[in-house]
PDB file of C-alpha atoms in Angstrom:
ATOM      1  CA  UNK A   6       0.000   0.000   0.000  1.00 68.00           C
ATOM      2  CA  UNK A   7       1.323   3.446  -0.960  1.00 87.00           C
ATOM      3  CA  UNK A   8      -0.028   5.429   1.988  1.00 95.00           C
ATOM      4  CA  UNK A   9       2.197   8.441   1.310  1.00 95.00           C
ATOM      5  CA  UNK A  10       0.784   8.774  -2.217  1.00 95.00           C
ATOM      6  CA  UNK A  11      -2.499   9.968  -0.708  1.00 96.00           C
ATOM      7  CA  UNK A  12      -0.886  13.052   0.850  1.00 97.00           C
ATOM      8  CA  UNK A  13       0.539  16.365  -0.327  1.00 97.00           C
ATOM      9  CA  UNK A  14       4.280  15.677  -0.334  1.00 96.00           C
ATOM     10  CA  UNK A  15       5.234  19.167   0.863  1.00 97.00           C
ATOM     11  CA  UNK A  16       2.972  18.818   3.922  1.00 98.00           C
ATOM     12  CA  UNK A  17       3.612  15.220   4.991  1.00 98.00           C
ATOM     13  CA  UNK A  18       6.674  12.969   5.196  1.00 97.00           C
ATOM     14  CA  UNK A  19       7.077   9.259   4.574  1.00 95.00           C
ATOM     15  CA  UNK A  20       8.388   7.388   7.588  1.00 89.00           C
ATOM     16  CA  UNK A  21       8.945   4.057   9.295  1.00 90.00           C
ATOM     17  CA  UNK A  22       6.575   2.744  11.986  1.00 91.00           C
ATOM     18  CA  UNK A  23       8.178   3.145  15.436  1.00 90.00           C
ATOM     19  CA  UNK A  24       9.111  -0.004  17.336  1.00 88.00           C
ATOM     20  CA  UNK A  25       6.930   1.027  20.278  1.00 89.00           C
ATOM     21  CA  UNK A  26       3.683   2.569  19.068  1.00 86.00           C
ATOM     22  CA  UNK A  27       2.337   3.490  22.496  1.00 79.00           C
ATOM     23  CA  UNK A  28       5.373   5.450  23.675  1.00 84.00           C
ATOM     24  CA  UNK A  29       5.480   7.174  20.280  1.00 90.00           C
ATOM     25  CA  UNK A  30       1.981   8.560  20.790  1.00 92.00           C
ATOM     26  CA  UNK A  31       0.078   6.215  18.464  1.00 95.00           C
ATOM     27  CA  UNK A  32      -3.234   4.589  19.354  1.00 94.00           C
ATOM     28  CA  UNK A  33      -5.364   2.099  17.456  1.00 92.00           C
ATOM     29  CA  UNK A  34      -8.596   3.499  15.992  1.00 91.00           C
ATOM     30  CA  UNK A  35     -11.565   1.947  14.218  1.00 87.00           C
ATOM     31  CA  UNK A  36     -12.903   3.950  11.266  1.00 87.00           C
ATOM     32  CA  UNK A  37     -16.684   4.217  10.857  1.00 81.00           C
ATOM     33  CA  UNK A  38     -17.466   7.153   8.594  1.00 82.00           C
ATOM     34  CA  UNK A  39     -15.733   9.925   6.698  1.00 87.00           C
ATOM     35  CA  UNK A  40     -16.964  13.247   5.342  1.00 88.00           C
ATOM     36  CA  UNK A  41     -15.019  15.340   2.823  1.00 91.00           C
ATOM     37  CA  UNK A  42     -14.868  18.990   3.855  1.00 91.00           C
ATOM     38  CA  UNK A  43     -13.392  21.823   1.740  1.00 91.00           C
ATOM     39  CA  UNK A  44     -10.125  21.903   3.732  1.00 93.00           C
ATOM     40  CA  UNK A  45      -9.973  18.541   5.481  1.00 95.00           C
ATOM     41  CA  UNK A  46     -11.411  15.050   5.918  1.00 95.00           C
ATOM     42  CA  UNK A  47     -13.616  14.549   8.971  1.00 92.00           C
ATOM     43  CA  UNK A  48     -13.534  11.021  10.391  1.00 92.00           C
ATOM     44  CA  UNK A  49     -15.889   9.447  12.899  1.00 87.00           C
ATOM     45  CA  UNK A  50     -13.934   6.825  14.825  1.00 87.00           C
ATOM     46  CA  UNK A  51     -13.577   4.938  18.073  1.00 83.00           C
ATOM     47  CA  UNK A  52     -10.295   4.627  19.943  1.00 84.00           C
ATOM     48  CA  UNK A  53      -8.889   1.477  21.527  1.00 81.00           C
ATOM     49  CA  UNK A  54     -11.193   1.927  24.541  1.00 78.00           C
ATOM     50  CA  UNK A  55     -14.257   2.087  22.304  1.00 74.00           C
ATOM     51  CA  UNK A  56     -14.763   5.804  22.969  1.00 77.00           C
ATOM     52  CA  UNK A  57     -16.169   7.644  19.930  1.00 79.00           C
ATOM     53  CA  UNK A  58     -14.280  10.639  18.579  1.00 83.00           C
ATOM     54  CA  UNK A  59     -14.226  13.017  15.648  1.00 88.00           C
ATOM     55  CA  UNK A  60     -10.848  13.612  13.975  1.00 93.00           C
ATOM     56  CA  UNK A  61      -9.678  15.997  11.256  1.00 96.00           C
ATOM     57  CA  UNK A  62      -7.109  15.185   8.565  1.00 98.00           C
ATOM     58  CA  UNK A  63      -5.405  18.033   6.692  1.00 98.00           C
ATOM     59  CA  UNK A  64      -3.088  17.930   3.696  1.00 98.00           C
ATOM     60  CA  UNK A  65      -4.509  14.799   2.067  1.00 97.00           C
ATOM     61  CA  UNK A  66      -5.094  14.534  -1.679  1.00 96.00           C
ATOM     62  CA  UNK A  67      -7.773  11.874  -1.167  1.00 95.00           C
ATOM     63  CA  UNK A  68      -9.099   9.650   1.590  1.00 95.00           C
ATOM     64  CA  UNK A  69      -6.113   7.511   2.698  1.00 96.00           C
ATOM     65  CA  UNK A  70      -8.365   5.306   4.833  1.00 94.00           C
ATOM     66  CA  UNK A  71     -10.703   4.272   2.035  1.00 88.00           C
ATOM     67  CA  UNK A  72     -11.654   0.615   2.643  1.00 81.00           C
ATOM     68  CA  UNK A  73      -9.522   0.633   5.824  1.00 86.00           C
ATOM     69  CA  UNK A  74     -11.206  -0.458   9.054  1.00 81.00           C
ATOM     70  CA  UNK A  75      -8.379  -0.145  11.590  1.00 87.00           C
ATOM     71  CA  UNK A  76      -5.279   2.014  11.754  1.00 93.00           C
ATOM     72  CA  UNK A  77      -2.916   3.622  14.245  1.00 95.00           C
ATOM     73  CA  UNK A  78      -3.087   7.389  14.645  1.00 96.00           C
ATOM     74  CA  UNK A  79      -1.158  10.102  16.411  1.00 96.00           C
ATOM     75  CA  UNK A  80      -3.466  12.973  17.321  1.00 96.00           C
ATOM     76  CA  UNK A  81      -2.874  16.538  18.514  1.00 95.00           C
ATOM     77  CA  UNK A  82      -5.574  18.712  20.047  1.00 93.00           C
ATOM     78  CA  UNK A  83      -5.890  22.129  18.364  1.00 92.00           C
ATOM     79  CA  UNK A  84      -8.750  24.527  19.156  1.00 88.00           C
ATOM     80  CA  UNK A  85     -10.418  21.671  21.008  1.00 86.00           C
ATOM     81  CA  UNK A  86     -10.365  19.539  17.839  1.00 90.00           C
ATOM     82  CA  UNK A  87      -8.523  16.267  17.281  1.00 93.00           C
ATOM     83  CA  UNK A  88      -6.104  16.713  14.369  1.00 97.00           C
ATOM     84  CA  UNK A  89      -4.328  13.684  12.902  1.00 98.00           C
ATOM     85  CA  UNK A  90      -0.555  14.226  12.867  1.00 98.00           C
ATOM     86  CA  UNK A  91       0.601  10.674  12.183  1.00 97.00           C
ATOM     87  CA  UNK A  92      -0.877   7.592  10.545  1.00 97.00           C
ATOM     88  CA  UNK A  93       0.184   3.947  10.325  1.00 96.00           C
ATOM     89  CA  UNK A  94      -1.519   1.384   8.098  1.00 94.00           C
ATOM     90  CA  UNK A  95       0.177  -2.022   7.996  1.00 91.00           C
ATOM     91  CA  UNK A  96       3.876  -1.232   7.414  1.00 91.00           C
ATOM     92  CA  UNK A  97       3.296   2.263   5.989  1.00 94.00           C
ATOM     93  CA  UNK A  98       3.770   5.357   8.128  1.00 96.00           C
ATOM     94  CA  UNK A  99       3.325   9.063   7.397  1.00 97.00           C
ATOM     95  CA  UNK A 100       3.754  12.046   9.701  1.00 97.00           C
ATOM     96  CA  UNK A 101       2.786  15.668   9.274  1.00 98.00           C
ATOM     97  CA  UNK A 102       5.508  18.271   8.752  1.00 98.00           C
ATOM     98  CA  UNK A 103       5.810  20.737  11.631  1.00 96.00           C
ATOM     99  CA  UNK A 104       5.897  23.786   9.353  1.00 97.00           C
ATOM    100  CA  UNK A 105       2.493  22.746   7.988  1.00 97.00           C
ATOM    101  CA  UNK A 106       1.097  21.724  11.373  1.00 97.00           C
ATOM    102  CA  UNK A 107       1.568  25.203  12.850  1.00 96.00           C
ATOM    103  CA  UNK A 108      -0.587  26.685  10.067  1.00 96.00           C
ATOM    104  CA  UNK A 109      -3.603  24.470  10.824  1.00 96.00           C
ATOM    105  CA  UNK A 110      -6.505  26.310  12.455  1.00 92.00           C
ATOM    106  CA  UNK A 111      -9.501  23.960  12.699  1.00 90.00           C
ATOM    107  CA  UNK A 112     -12.973  25.272  13.532  1.00 82.00           C
ATOM    108  CA  UNK A 113     -13.340  25.613  17.282  1.00 66.00           C
ATOM    109  CA  UNK A 114     -16.969  24.538  17.128  1.00 50.00           C
ATOM    110  CA  UNK A 115     -16.231  20.839  16.616  1.00 45.00           C
ATOM    111  CA  UNK A 116     -18.938  18.696  18.170  1.00 48.00           C
ATOM    112  CA  UNK A 117     -17.720  16.897  21.276  1.00 46.00           C
ATOM    113  CA  UNK A 118     -18.560  13.209  21.265  1.00 43.00           C
ATOM    114  CA  UNK A 119     -19.070  11.488  24.587  1.00 43.00           C
ATOM    115  CA  UNK A 120     -19.608   7.773  25.145  1.00 39.00           C
ATOM    116  CA  UNK A 121     -23.300   8.321  25.903  1.00 40.00           C
ATOM    117  CA  UNK A 122     -23.699  10.022  22.516  1.00 43.00           C
ATOM    118  CA  UNK A 123     -22.095   7.228  20.534  1.00 42.00           C
ATOM    119  CA  UNK A 124     -25.418   6.398  18.910  1.00 37.00           C
ATOM    120  CA  UNK A 125     -24.650   9.318  16.580  1.00 53.00           C
ATOM    121  CA  UNK A 126     -22.016   7.047  15.033  1.00 67.00           C
ATOM    122  CA  UNK A 127     -24.644   4.408  14.359  1.00 78.00           C
ATOM    123  CA  UNK A 128     -25.284   0.871  15.508  1.00 88.00           C
ATOM    124  CA  UNK A 129     -22.096  -0.355  13.844  1.00 86.00           C
ATOM    125  CA  UNK A 130     -19.967   1.565  16.370  1.00 83.00           C
ATOM    126  CA  UNK A 131     -21.172  -0.793  19.113  1.00 86.00           C
ATOM    127  CA  UNK A 132     -20.508  -3.968  17.117  1.00 90.00           C
ATOM    128  CA  UNK A 133     -17.450  -5.872  15.927  1.00 88.00           C
ATOM    129  CA  UNK A 134     -16.969  -4.477  12.435  1.00 85.00           C
ATOM    130  CA  UNK A 135     -15.480  -7.729  11.131  1.00 86.00           C
ATOM    131  CA  UNK A 136     -18.685  -9.566  12.089  1.00 92.00           C
ATOM    132  CA  UNK A 137     -21.329  -7.005  11.099  1.00 93.00           C
ATOM    133  CA  UNK A 138     -22.057  -4.879   8.023  1.00 91.00           C
ATOM    134  CA  UNK A 139     -23.724  -1.472   7.927  1.00 89.00           C
ATOM    135  CA  UNK A 140     -26.467  -1.446   5.306  1.00 91.00           C
ATOM    136  CA  UNK A 141     -28.122   1.373   3.379  1.00 87.00           C
ATOM    137  CA  UNK A 142     -31.553   2.770   4.225  1.00 86.00           C
ATOM    138  CA  UNK A 143     -33.915  -0.071   5.210  1.00 89.00           C
ATOM    139  CA  UNK A 144     -37.013  -0.845   3.141  1.00 89.00           C
ATOM    140  CA  UNK A 145     -40.447   0.348   4.186  1.00 89.00           C
ATOM    141  CA  UNK A 146     -41.861  -3.191   4.465  1.00 90.00           C
ATOM    142  CA  UNK A 147     -39.361  -4.763   6.830  1.00 93.00           C
ATOM    143  CA  UNK A 148     -41.328  -7.972   7.337  1.00 91.00           C
ATOM    144  CA  UNK A 149     -40.588  -8.963   3.732  1.00 92.00           C
ATOM    145  CA  UNK A 150     -36.894  -9.279   4.597  1.00 95.00           C
ATOM    146  CA  UNK A 151     -37.453 -11.215   7.812  1.00 96.00           C
ATOM    147  CA  UNK A 152     -37.737  -8.456  10.413  1.00 96.00           C
ATOM    148  CA  UNK A 153     -40.270  -8.221  13.241  1.00 95.00           C
ATOM    149  CA  UNK A 154     -41.054  -5.418  15.670  1.00 94.00           C
ATOM    150  CA  UNK A 155     -40.096  -5.928  19.327  1.00 94.00           C
ATOM    151  CA  UNK A 156     -40.211  -4.058  22.617  1.00 93.00           C
ATOM    152  CA  UNK A 157     -37.248  -4.389  24.975  1.00 93.00           C
ATOM    153  CA  UNK A 158     -38.505  -5.438  28.407  1.00 90.00           C
ATOM    154  CA  UNK A 159     -35.400  -4.794  30.492  1.00 85.00           C
ATOM    155  CA  UNK A 160     -33.115  -1.762  30.525  1.00 80.00           C
ATOM    156  CA  UNK A 161     -29.953  -3.866  30.398  1.00 88.00           C
ATOM    157  CA  UNK A 162     -29.382  -7.239  28.741  1.00 94.00           C
ATOM    158  CA  UNK A 163     -27.823 -10.152  30.581  1.00 93.00           C
ATOM    159  CA  UNK A 164     -24.217 -10.861  29.599  1.00 93.00           C
ATOM    160  CA  UNK A 165     -23.349 -14.551  29.320  1.00 93.00           C
ATOM    161  CA  UNK A 166     -19.769 -15.327  28.212  1.00 93.00           C
ATOM    162  CA  UNK A 167     -19.673 -12.153  26.126  1.00 92.00           C
ATOM    163  CA  UNK A 168     -23.091 -12.790  24.559  1.00 96.00           C
ATOM    164  CA  UNK A 169     -25.929 -10.329  25.229  1.00 96.00           C
ATOM    165  CA  UNK A 170     -29.290 -11.846  26.161  1.00 96.00           C
ATOM    166  CA  UNK A 171     -32.329  -9.629  25.549  1.00 96.00           C
ATOM    167  CA  UNK A 172     -35.793 -10.084  27.019  1.00 95.00           C
ATOM    168  CA  UNK A 173     -38.260  -9.005  24.342  1.00 95.00           C
ATOM    169  CA  UNK A 174     -41.959  -8.800  23.643  1.00 93.00           C
ATOM    170  CA  UNK A 175     -43.259  -9.213  20.099  1.00 91.00           C
ATOM    171  CA  UNK A 176     -45.961  -6.970  18.652  1.00 85.00           C
ATOM    172  CA  UNK A 177     -48.365  -9.872  19.371  1.00 85.00           C
ATOM    173  CA  UNK A 178     -47.411  -9.719  23.058  1.00 84.00           C
ATOM    174  CA  UNK A 179     -45.313 -12.906  23.087  1.00 90.00           C
ATOM    175  CA  UNK A 180     -42.273 -13.040  25.381  1.00 93.00           C
ATOM    176  CA  UNK A 181     -39.034 -13.903  23.586  1.00 93.00           C
ATOM    177  CA  UNK A 182     -35.389 -14.244  24.601  1.00 96.00           C
ATOM    178  CA  UNK A 183     -32.837 -13.443  21.895  1.00 97.00           C
ATOM    179  CA  UNK A 184     -29.058 -13.463  21.877  1.00 98.00           C
ATOM    180  CA  UNK A 185     -26.615 -11.003  20.304  1.00 97.00           C
ATOM    181  CA  UNK A 186     -23.065 -12.047  19.445  1.00 96.00           C
ATOM    182  CA  UNK A 187     -20.232  -9.876  18.177  1.00 94.00           C
ATOM    183  CA  UNK A 188     -21.048  -6.747  20.197  1.00 93.00           C
ATOM    184  CA  UNK A 189     -18.507  -4.402  21.757  1.00 88.00           C
ATOM    185  CA  UNK A 190     -21.243  -2.986  23.998  1.00 88.00           C
ATOM    186  CA  UNK A 191     -25.038  -2.871  24.106  1.00 92.00           C
ATOM    187  CA  UNK A 192     -26.222  -1.284  20.814  1.00 92.00           C
ATOM    188  CA  UNK A 193     -29.816  -1.106  22.073  1.00 92.00           C
ATOM    189  CA  UNK A 194     -29.203   0.921  25.227  1.00 86.00           C
ATOM    190  CA  UNK A 195     -31.780   3.702  25.660  1.00 80.00           C
ATOM    191  CA  UNK A 196     -33.895   2.103  22.904  1.00 87.00           C
ATOM    192  CA  UNK A 197     -37.385   0.860  23.751  1.00 87.00           C
ATOM    193  CA  UNK A 198     -38.561  -0.575  20.419  1.00 90.00           C
ATOM    194  CA  UNK A 199     -36.621  -2.088  17.548  1.00 94.00           C
ATOM    195  CA  UNK A 200     -36.925  -4.174  14.388  1.00 95.00           C
ATOM    196  CA  UNK A 201     -34.937  -7.404  14.672  1.00 97.00           C
ATOM    197  CA  UNK A 202     -34.191 -10.374  12.461  1.00 97.00           C
ATOM    198  CA  UNK A 203     -33.852 -13.467  14.661  1.00 97.00           C
ATOM    199  CA  UNK A 204     -32.785 -16.856  13.300  1.00 96.00           C
ATOM    200  CA  UNK A 205     -34.005 -20.325  14.299  1.00 94.00           C
ATOM    201  CA  UNK A 206     -31.378 -20.476  17.064  1.00 95.00           C
ATOM    202  CA  UNK A 207     -32.702 -17.279  18.722  1.00 96.00           C
ATOM    203  CA  UNK A 208     -29.677 -15.296  17.558  1.00 98.00           C
ATOM    204  CA  UNK A 209     -30.133 -11.697  16.437  1.00 98.00           C
ATOM    205  CA  UNK A 210     -28.707 -11.397  12.922  1.00 98.00           C
ATOM    206  CA  UNK A 211     -30.189  -8.044  11.905  1.00 97.00           C
ATOM    207  CA  UNK A 212     -31.076  -4.773  13.652  1.00 97.00           C
ATOM    208  CA  UNK A 213     -33.002  -1.750  12.384  1.00 95.00           C
ATOM    209  CA  UNK A 214     -33.400   1.421  14.452  1.00 91.00           C
ATOM    210  CA  UNK A 215     -35.054   4.174  12.404  1.00 87.00           C
ATOM    211  CA  UNK A 216     -32.778   4.484   9.321  1.00 86.00           C
ATOM    212  CA  UNK A 217     -29.843   2.703  10.951  1.00 90.00           C
ATOM    213  CA  UNK A 218     -29.513  -0.878   9.670  1.00 94.00           C
ATOM    214  CA  UNK A 219     -26.895  -3.553  10.355  1.00 94.00           C
ATOM    215  CA  UNK A 220     -26.760  -7.265   9.569  1.00 96.00           C
ATOM    216  CA  UNK A 221     -24.534 -10.087  10.777  1.00 96.00           C
ATOM    217  CA  UNK A 222     -22.018 -11.370   8.251  1.00 93.00           C
ATOM    218  CA  UNK A 223     -22.852 -14.890   7.115  1.00 86.00           C
TER     219      UNK A 223
END
């Protein structure tokens, strides 16, 4: 992968990944979404603790994290915003030049993301991205693709060996227990009603909350 080829060569430098990433200021991040702004790329990510964050990337010719799920980043806080100053993907490493870094003046009004607001990143941010796929807008008739409407009966699911167990009620009033695998944390917290696809083994393999739709990889 030619990571450096995605950057303006006068603003970034090609490098070698440090032997100790942590002491060099790098932290693993999971990429969820990116938005192209006039002067920078805005990424919605989660750090190694699962905390959601918004980061800005300046001096890139195009999105260097296209089709990349995980990477290591070095981040500097400027005007309250998280600006990417170093990036490692596989064996490729790039770092921002200091003379360019001092010219960066990001908007001070960057939205602050807290853990409790992580739903703004979508359901996928609470799930293992190698086990789940974020889909496009769900169809109007969800029952045609195997979904049913449920109410969540308890505020918190039971956790059994890393599997979440939900106590549900169907729209016919039937009590159902369903299990969710491949979750980093409860994606249905603070949600009372949801469309779910549940297989014959009582495993949840699809979730729809408003226009947010994810399905388990088969």
